[in-house]
PDB file of C-alpha atoms in Angstrom:
ATOM      1  CA  UNK A   1     105.721 131.064  93.848  1.00 77.00           C
ATOM      2  CA  UNK A   2     105.392 128.987  90.877  1.00 81.00           C
ATOM      3  CA  UNK A   3     103.782 125.492  92.198  1.00 89.00           C
ATOM      4  CA  UNK A   4     103.980 122.051  90.170  1.00 94.00           C
ATOM      5  CA  UNK A   5     102.004 118.937  90.355  1.00 96.00           C
ATOM      6  CA  UNK A   6     101.998 115.633  88.440  1.00 97.00           C
ATOM      7  CA  UNK A   7     100.458 112.698  87.769  1.00 97.00           C
ATOM      8  CA  UNK A   8     100.906 110.145  88.721  1.00 97.00           C
ATOM      9  CA  UNK A   9     103.542 108.800  90.865  1.00 96.00           C
ATOM     10  CA  UNK A  10     104.390 105.434  89.756  1.00 97.00           C
ATOM     11  CA  UNK A  11     102.913 104.110  86.239  1.00 98.00           C
ATOM     12  CA  UNK A  12     103.078 100.819  84.403  1.00 98.00           C
ATOM     13  CA  UNK A  13     102.915 100.827  80.793  1.00 98.00           C
ATOM     14  CA  UNK A  14     102.989  97.321  78.305  1.00 98.00           C
ATOM     15  CA  UNK A  15     105.678  97.432  75.567  1.00 98.00           C
ATOM     16  CA  UNK A  16     104.495  99.208  72.731  1.00 97.00           C
ATOM     17  CA  UNK A  17     101.796 100.766  75.028  1.00 97.00           C
ATOM     18  CA  UNK A  18     101.705 104.749  75.186  1.00 98.00           C
ATOM     19  CA  UNK A  19     102.212 106.374  78.180  1.00 98.00           C
ATOM     20  CA  UNK A  20     100.930 110.082  79.166  1.00 98.00           C
ATOM     21  CA  UNK A  21     102.049 111.408  82.051  1.00 98.00           C
ATOM     22  CA  UNK A  22     100.188 115.046  83.246  1.00 98.00           C
ATOM     23  CA  UNK A  23     101.405 118.437  85.069  1.00 98.00           C
ATOM     24  CA  UNK A  24      99.627 121.026  86.019  1.00 97.00           C
ATOM     25  CA  UNK A  25     101.218 124.416  87.141  1.00 96.00           C
ATOM     26  CA  UNK A  26     100.180 127.518  88.931  1.00 94.00           C
ATOM     27  CA  UNK A  27     102.044 130.545  87.686  1.00 90.00           C
ATOM     28  CA  UNK A  28     100.250 132.207  84.704  1.00 90.00           C
ATOM     29  CA  UNK A  29     103.588 133.966  83.658  1.00 88.00           C
ATOM     30  CA  UNK A  30     105.862 130.624  83.102  1.00 91.00           C
ATOM     31  CA  UNK A  31     106.336 130.294  79.592  1.00 90.00           C
ATOM     32  CA  UNK A  32     108.833 127.421  79.409  1.00 90.00           C
ATOM     33  CA  UNK A  33     107.821 123.814  79.526  1.00 94.00           C
ATOM     34  CA  UNK A  34     110.984 120.870  80.000  1.00 94.00           C
ATOM     35  CA  UNK A  35     110.665 117.213  80.390  1.00 97.00           C
ATOM     36  CA  UNK A  36     113.446 115.331  81.568  1.00 96.00           C
ATOM     37  CA  UNK A  37     114.388 112.075  82.854  1.00 97.00           C
ATOM     38  CA  UNK A  38     116.138 110.534  85.706  1.00 96.00           C
ATOM     39  CA  UNK A  39     117.898 106.957  85.542  1.00 94.00           C
ATOM     40  CA  UNK A  40     118.726 105.710  88.818  1.00 90.00           C
ATOM     41  CA  UNK A  41     121.795 107.121  89.889  1.00 88.00           C
ATOM     42  CA  UNK A  42     121.567 110.114  87.370  1.00 91.00           C
ATOM     43  CA  UNK A  43     121.808 113.503  86.997  1.00 92.00           C
ATOM     44  CA  UNK A  44     118.411 114.368  84.911  1.00 94.00           C
ATOM     45  CA  UNK A  45     118.315 114.475  80.816  1.00 93.00           C
ATOM     46  CA  UNK A  46     115.916 116.336  79.124  1.00 93.00           C
ATOM     47  CA  UNK A  47     113.705 115.070  76.322  1.00 96.00           C
ATOM     48  CA  UNK A  48     111.662 117.514  75.395  1.00 95.00           C
ATOM     49  CA  UNK A  49     110.496 121.330  76.254  1.00 93.00           C
ATOM     50  CA  UNK A  50     107.799 123.258  74.780  1.00 93.00           C
ATOM     51  CA  UNK A  51     107.914 126.878  75.071  1.00 90.00           C
ATOM     52  CA  UNK A  52     104.254 128.840  75.650  1.00 88.00           C
ATOM     53  CA  UNK A  53     103.641 129.947  72.460  1.00 87.00           C
ATOM     54  CA  UNK A  54     103.460 126.529  71.262  1.00 86.00           C
ATOM     55  CA  UNK A  55     100.542 124.396  71.661  1.00 92.00           C
ATOM     56  CA  UNK A  56     102.449 121.274  70.996  1.00 95.00           C
ATOM     57  CA  UNK A  57     105.819 119.540  70.011  1.00 95.00           C
ATOM     58  CA  UNK A  58     106.682 116.669  68.732  1.00 96.00           C
ATOM     59  CA  UNK A  59     109.672 114.577  68.905  1.00 95.00           C
ATOM     60  CA  UNK A  60     109.895 111.108  67.314  1.00 96.00           C
ATOM     61  CA  UNK A  61     107.807 108.516  69.841  1.00 97.00           C
ATOM     62  CA  UNK A  62     107.183 111.605  72.251  1.00 98.00           C
ATOM     63  CA  UNK A  63     105.312 114.579  72.130  1.00 98.00           C
ATOM     64  CA  UNK A  64     104.246 117.774  74.483  1.00 98.00           C
ATOM     65  CA  UNK A  65     101.397 119.170  74.555  1.00 97.00           C
ATOM     66  CA  UNK A  66     100.319 122.327  76.493  1.00 96.00           C
ATOM     67  CA  UNK A  67      96.747 124.127  77.350  1.00 96.00           C
ATOM     68  CA  UNK A  68      97.985 127.686  78.204  1.00 93.00           C
ATOM     69  CA  UNK A  69      94.541 128.611  79.905  1.00 94.00           C
ATOM     70  CA  UNK A  70      94.837 125.334  82.351  1.00 95.00           C
ATOM     71  CA  UNK A  71      97.811 125.238  83.203  1.00 96.00           C
ATOM     72  CA  UNK A  72      98.014 122.134  81.617  1.00 96.00           C
ATOM     73  CA  UNK A  73     100.770 120.299  80.656  1.00 97.00           C
ATOM     74  CA  UNK A  74     101.562 116.803  79.451  1.00 98.00           C
ATOM     75  CA  UNK A  75     103.930 113.987  78.224  1.00 98.00           C
ATOM     76  CA  UNK A  76     103.602 111.620  75.565  1.00 98.00           C
ATOM     77  CA  UNK A  77     105.662 108.303  74.924  1.00 98.00           C
ATOM     78  CA  UNK A  78     104.257 106.153  72.434  1.00 97.00           C
ATOM     79  CA  UNK A  79     105.325 102.886  71.387  1.00 98.00           C
ATOM     80  CA  UNK A  80     106.692 102.560  74.557  1.00 98.00           C
ATOM     81  CA  UNK A  81     110.620 100.257  74.954  1.00 97.00           C
ATOM     82  CA  UNK A  82     111.961  98.793  78.552  1.00 96.00           C
ATOM     83  CA  UNK A  83     115.313 101.503  78.787  1.00 96.00           C
ATOM     84  CA  UNK A  84     111.896 104.636  78.720  1.00 98.00           C
ATOM     85  CA  UNK A  85     111.853 103.025  82.470  1.00 97.00           C
ATOM     86  CA  UNK A  86     112.984 105.651  84.994  1.00 97.00           C
ATOM     87  CA  UNK A  87     111.399 108.563  86.362  1.00 97.00           C
ATOM     88  CA  UNK A  88     110.201 111.440  84.546  1.00 98.00           C
ATOM     89  CA  UNK A  89     109.797 115.184  86.042  1.00 97.00           C
ATOM     90  CA  UNK A  90     108.641 117.925  84.664  1.00 97.00           C
ATOM     91  CA  UNK A  91     109.324 121.955  85.667  1.00 95.00           C
ATOM     92  CA  UNK A  92     107.573 124.812  85.008  1.00 94.00           C
ATOM     93  CA  UNK A  93     109.917 128.466  84.150  1.00 88.00           C
ATOM     94  CA  UNK A  94     109.407 131.536  83.601  1.00 79.00           C
ATOM     95  CA  UNK A  95     112.226 134.193  81.263  1.00 67.00           C
ATOM     96  CA  UNK A  96     112.262 136.953  83.438  1.00 66.00           C
ATOM     97  CA  UNK A  97     113.532 137.405  87.181  1.00 64.00           C
ATOM     98  CA  UNK A  98     115.731 134.978  88.030  1.00 65.00           C
ATOM     99  CA  UNK A  99     114.653 131.799  85.790  1.00 71.00           C
ATOM    100  CA  UNK A 100     115.058 129.328  88.181  1.00 80.00           C
ATOM    101  CA  UNK A 101     113.353 125.710  87.929  1.00 88.00           C
ATOM    102  CA  UNK A 102     110.299 124.565  89.756  1.00 89.00           C
ATOM    103  CA  UNK A 103     110.023 120.390  89.780  1.00 93.00           C
ATOM    104  CA  UNK A 104     107.337 118.420  89.537  1.00 95.00           C
ATOM    105  CA  UNK A 105     107.134 115.155  91.451  1.00 94.00           C
ATOM    106  CA  UNK A 106     108.108 113.133  89.527  1.00 96.00           C
ATOM    107  CA  UNK A 107     106.307 109.963  87.638  1.00 97.00           C
ATOM    108  CA  UNK A 108     108.304 106.313  87.607  1.00 97.00           C
ATOM    109  CA  UNK A 109     107.709 105.026  84.473  1.00 98.00           C
ATOM    110  CA  UNK A 110     107.812 100.908  84.407  1.00 98.00           C
ATOM    111  CA  UNK A 111     107.410  99.636  81.033  1.00 97.00           C
ATOM    112  CA  UNK A 112     107.090  96.055  81.171  1.00 95.00           C
ATOM    113  CA  UNK A 113     108.224  93.833  77.961  1.00 90.00           C
TER     114      UNK A 113
ATOM    115  CA  UNK B   1     127.302 119.654  73.149  1.00 63.00           C
ATOM    116  CA  UNK B   2     125.832 121.595  76.907  1.00 73.00           C
ATOM    117  CA  UNK B   3     127.783 118.434  78.852  1.00 87.00           C
ATOM    118  CA  UNK B   4     128.267 119.356  82.471  1.00 92.00           C
ATOM    119  CA  UNK B   5     130.440 117.375  84.885  1.00 94.00           C
ATOM    120  CA  UNK B   6     130.416 116.510  88.152  1.00 96.00           C
ATOM    121  CA  UNK B   7     133.176 115.863  90.872  1.00 97.00           C
ATOM    122  CA  UNK B   8     133.053 114.004  92.492  1.00 97.00           C
ATOM    123  CA  UNK B   9     130.659 111.302  91.610  1.00 96.00           C
ATOM    124  CA  UNK B  10     130.548 109.683  95.216  1.00 97.00           C
ATOM    125  CA  UNK B  11     132.048 111.186  98.275  1.00 97.00           C
ATOM    126  CA  UNK B  12     131.811 108.847 102.068  1.00 97.00           C
ATOM    127  CA  UNK B  13     132.754 111.284 104.581  1.00 96.00           C
ATOM    128  CA  UNK B  14     133.122 112.182 108.896  1.00 97.00           C
ATOM    129  CA  UNK B  15     130.662 114.157 110.798  1.00 97.00           C
ATOM    130  CA  UNK B  16     132.511 117.534 111.188  1.00 97.00           C
ATOM    131  CA  UNK B  17     134.057 117.314 108.394  1.00 97.00           C
ATOM    132  CA  UNK B  18     133.373 119.499 104.853  1.00 97.00           C
ATOM    133  CA  UNK B  19     133.398 118.396 101.528  1.00 97.00           C
ATOM    134  CA  UNK B  20     133.633 120.707  98.289  1.00 97.00           C
ATOM    135  CA  UNK B  21     132.462 119.664  95.189  1.00 97.00           C
ATOM    136  CA  UNK B  22     132.771 120.477  92.056  1.00 97.00           C
ATOM    137  CA  UNK B  23     130.353 121.179  89.017  1.00 95.00           C
ATOM    138  CA  UNK B  24     131.657 122.366  85.507  1.00 94.00           C
ATOM    139  CA  UNK B  25     130.121 123.572  81.907  1.00 90.00           C
ATOM    140  CA  UNK B  26     133.179 121.225  79.602  1.00 89.00           C
ATOM    141  CA  UNK B  27     132.389 123.304  76.229  1.00 83.00           C
ATOM    142  CA  UNK B  28     129.914 125.842  76.999  1.00 83.00           C
ATOM    143  CA  UNK B  29     129.982 129.253  79.725  1.00 84.00           C
ATOM    144  CA  UNK B  30     127.529 129.217  82.472  1.00 83.00           C
ATOM    145  CA  UNK B  31     126.005 132.256  83.422  1.00 81.00           C
ATOM    146  CA  UNK B  32     124.400 130.987  86.370  1.00 86.00           C
ATOM    147  CA  UNK B  33     124.584 127.332  87.790  1.00 91.00           C
ATOM    148  CA  UNK B  34     121.985 125.869  89.879  1.00 93.00           C
ATOM    149  CA  UNK B  35     122.233 124.049  93.013  1.00 96.00           C
ATOM    150  CA  UNK B  36     119.667 121.004  94.110  1.00 95.00           C
ATOM    151  CA  UNK B  37     119.754 118.004  96.503  1.00 96.00           C
ATOM    152  CA  UNK B  38     117.380 115.305  95.827  1.00 93.00           C
ATOM    153  CA  UNK B  39     115.740 112.968  98.334  1.00 89.00           C
ATOM    154  CA  UNK B  40     115.181 109.134  98.050  1.00 87.00           C
ATOM    155  CA  UNK B  41     112.010 108.617  94.938  1.00 84.00           C
ATOM    156  CA  UNK B  42     111.598 112.408  95.895  1.00 88.00           C
ATOM    157  CA  UNK B  43     112.167 115.656  93.352  1.00 90.00           C
ATOM    158  CA  UNK B  44     114.452 118.103  93.059  1.00 92.00           C
ATOM    159  CA  UNK B  45     115.005 120.665  95.549  1.00 92.00           C
ATOM    160  CA  UNK B  46     116.732 124.317  93.935  1.00 92.00           C
ATOM    161  CA  UNK B  47     118.781 124.838  96.851  1.00 95.00           C
ATOM    162  CA  UNK B  48     120.356 127.959  96.007  1.00 94.00           C
ATOM    163  CA  UNK B  49     121.111 129.958  91.748  1.00 91.00           C
ATOM    164  CA  UNK B  50     124.831 130.967  91.967  1.00 89.00           C
ATOM    165  CA  UNK B  51     125.842 133.479  89.566  1.00 85.00           C
ATOM    166  CA  UNK B  52     129.580 133.992  87.927  1.00 83.00           C
ATOM    167  CA  UNK B  53     131.502 137.143  89.789  1.00 82.00           C
ATOM    168  CA  UNK B  54     128.563 137.548  92.625  1.00 85.00           C
ATOM    169  CA  UNK B  55     126.860 136.255  95.336  1.00 89.00           C
ATOM    170  CA  UNK B  56     125.229 133.040  95.177  1.00 92.00           C
ATOM    171  CA  UNK B  57     121.041 133.576  95.748  1.00 92.00           C
ATOM    172  CA  UNK B  58     119.956 130.416  98.437  1.00 95.00           C
ATOM    173  CA  UNK B  59     115.990 129.887  98.911  1.00 93.00           C
ATOM    174  CA  UNK B  60     114.396 129.990 101.206  1.00 93.00           C
ATOM    175  CA  UNK B  61     115.195 127.115 104.487  1.00 94.00           C
ATOM    176  CA  UNK B  62     118.902 126.425 102.819  1.00 95.00           C
ATOM    177  CA  UNK B  63     122.132 127.530 105.254  1.00 95.00           C
ATOM    178  CA  UNK B  64     124.009 130.015 103.399  1.00 93.00           C
ATOM    179  CA  UNK B  65     126.940 129.551 106.098  1.00 95.00           C
ATOM    180  CA  UNK B  66     126.598 125.014 105.245  1.00 96.00           C
ATOM    181  CA  UNK B  67     126.490 125.302 101.684  1.00 97.00           C
ATOM    182  CA  UNK B  68     129.323 127.366 101.008  1.00 96.00           C
ATOM    183  CA  UNK B  69     128.708 128.224  96.738  1.00 94.00           C
ATOM    184  CA  UNK B  70     131.287 130.061  95.069  1.00 91.00           C
ATOM    185  CA  UNK B  71     131.269 130.390  90.909  1.00 88.00           C
ATOM    186  CA  UNK B  72     134.793 132.489  90.545  1.00 82.00           C
ATOM    187  CA  UNK B  73     134.325 131.369  86.331  1.00 88.00           C
ATOM    188  CA  UNK B  74     131.919 130.869  83.892  1.00 87.00           C
ATOM    189  CA  UNK B  75     133.018 127.179  83.604  1.00 90.00           C
ATOM    190  CA  UNK B  76     133.087 126.021  87.340  1.00 92.00           C
ATOM    191  CA  UNK B  77     130.684 126.260  89.965  1.00 93.00           C
ATOM    192  CA  UNK B  78     131.783 124.769  93.929  1.00 95.00           C
ATOM    193  CA  UNK B  79     129.340 123.592  96.851  1.00 97.00           C
ATOM    194  CA  UNK B  80     130.898 122.948 100.306  1.00 97.00           C
ATOM    195  CA  UNK B  81     128.735 121.382 102.862  1.00 97.00           C
ATOM    196  CA  UNK B  82     130.724 122.569 106.029  1.00 97.00           C
ATOM    197  CA  UNK B  83     130.738 120.387 109.015  1.00 96.00           C
ATOM    198  CA  UNK B  84     129.060 118.078 107.113  1.00 97.00           C
ATOM    199  CA  UNK B  85     125.995 115.942 109.588  1.00 96.00           C
ATOM    200  CA  UNK B  86     124.596 112.491 109.170  1.00 96.00           C
ATOM    201  CA  UNK B  87     121.243 114.680 108.101  1.00 95.00           C
ATOM    202  CA  UNK B  88     122.895 116.306 104.915  1.00 96.00           C
ATOM    203  CA  UNK B  89     123.468 113.435 103.517  1.00 96.00           C
ATOM    204  CA  UNK B  90     122.099 113.225  99.960  1.00 96.00           C
ATOM    205  CA  UNK B  91     122.589 113.400  96.266  1.00 96.00           C
ATOM    206  CA  UNK B  92     123.237 116.295  95.176  1.00 97.00           C
ATOM    207  CA  UNK B  93     122.774 117.759  91.509  1.00 96.00           C
ATOM    208  CA  UNK B  94     124.289 120.740  89.876  1.00 96.00           C
ATOM    209  CA  UNK B  95     122.046 122.356  86.816  1.00 93.00           C
ATOM    210  CA  UNK B  96     123.648 124.718  84.350  1.00 90.00           C
ATOM    211  CA  UNK B  97     122.766 127.698  81.992  1.00 81.00           C
ATOM    212  CA  UNK B  98     124.015 129.797  78.783  1.00 68.00           C
ATOM    213  CA  UNK B  99     121.742 132.657  78.555  1.00 62.00           C
ATOM    214  CA  UNK B 100     121.790 134.525  75.211  1.00 60.00           C
ATOM    215  CA  UNK B 101     119.153 137.942  74.877  1.00 58.00           C
ATOM    216  CA  UNK B 102     115.613 136.795  76.444  1.00 54.00           C
ATOM    217  CA  UNK B 103     115.562 133.194  75.162  1.00 62.00           C
ATOM    218  CA  UNK B 104     115.238 131.019  78.165  1.00 55.00           C
ATOM    219  CA  UNK B 105     117.346 127.857  77.355  1.00 69.00           C
ATOM    220  CA  UNK B 106     117.769 124.751  79.381  1.00 79.00           C
ATOM    221  CA  UNK B 107     119.903 123.619  82.278  1.00 85.00           C
ATOM    222  CA  UNK B 108     121.779 121.612  81.626  1.00 88.00           C
ATOM    223  CA  UNK B 109     122.852 119.482  84.728  1.00 93.00           C
ATOM    224  CA  UNK B 110     125.556 116.584  86.077  1.00 95.00           C
ATOM    225  CA  UNK B 111     125.402 113.674  86.942  1.00 94.00           C
ATOM    226  CA  UNK B 112     125.177 114.122  90.665  1.00 96.00           C
ATOM    227  CA  UNK B 113     127.221 113.573  93.667  1.00 97.00           C
ATOM    228  CA  UNK B 114     125.586 111.386  96.256  1.00 96.00           C
ATOM    229  CA  UNK B 115     127.181 112.101  99.434  1.00 97.00           C
ATOM    230  CA  UNK B 116     126.660 110.059 102.941  1.00 97.00           C
ATOM    231  CA  UNK B 117     128.371 111.291 106.015  1.00 97.00           C
ATOM    232  CA  UNK B 118     129.015 108.829 108.977  1.00 96.00           C
TER     233      UNK B 118
END
């Protein structure tokens, strides 16, 4: 089955700096990769996603890149703000079978003011 | 759009009792709902997949008789933790997805239910 690894587990950056979180997946059949932000005591919220037919996607300060050959995808947050502090999860899914998501282990991002 | 409402947000129950958690899709019809469990500072662990009108599919190691799932309509799925024990204390999160054709549309999550069994 699919396995998703996520690094780093914790990340501290100064406000205004960039943050990068990386994930690798094992199942070459995976073709959909969402990123979620989870604040304390709340459910995860989708912040950006990418499909396997695209190499990069950007939404304001957030971007995601995908390397299908290497089975890597990354989240990039630029000009970080204190409100970006949260736990971020990557996930991998397929468009066949049960469509279930396999989540990474999470990255606790702390943006220092 | 795509709001998923989960209730209750917190529940405390005594050991041996049962607890029901509701998950509703407020503005879309969810053909599939997923139930996750999350331990402190850990990732989301899929418990089961719930399809409207059919039996839930449980992940390996999840006791179907303990975690009863009912997806009776396109907007409501329930998770009942039966005969709860302290080790069942956790954060339970539901998610819902509507699929159109072959599109794998994103999951939308509820805000979770923190269950504490005393």
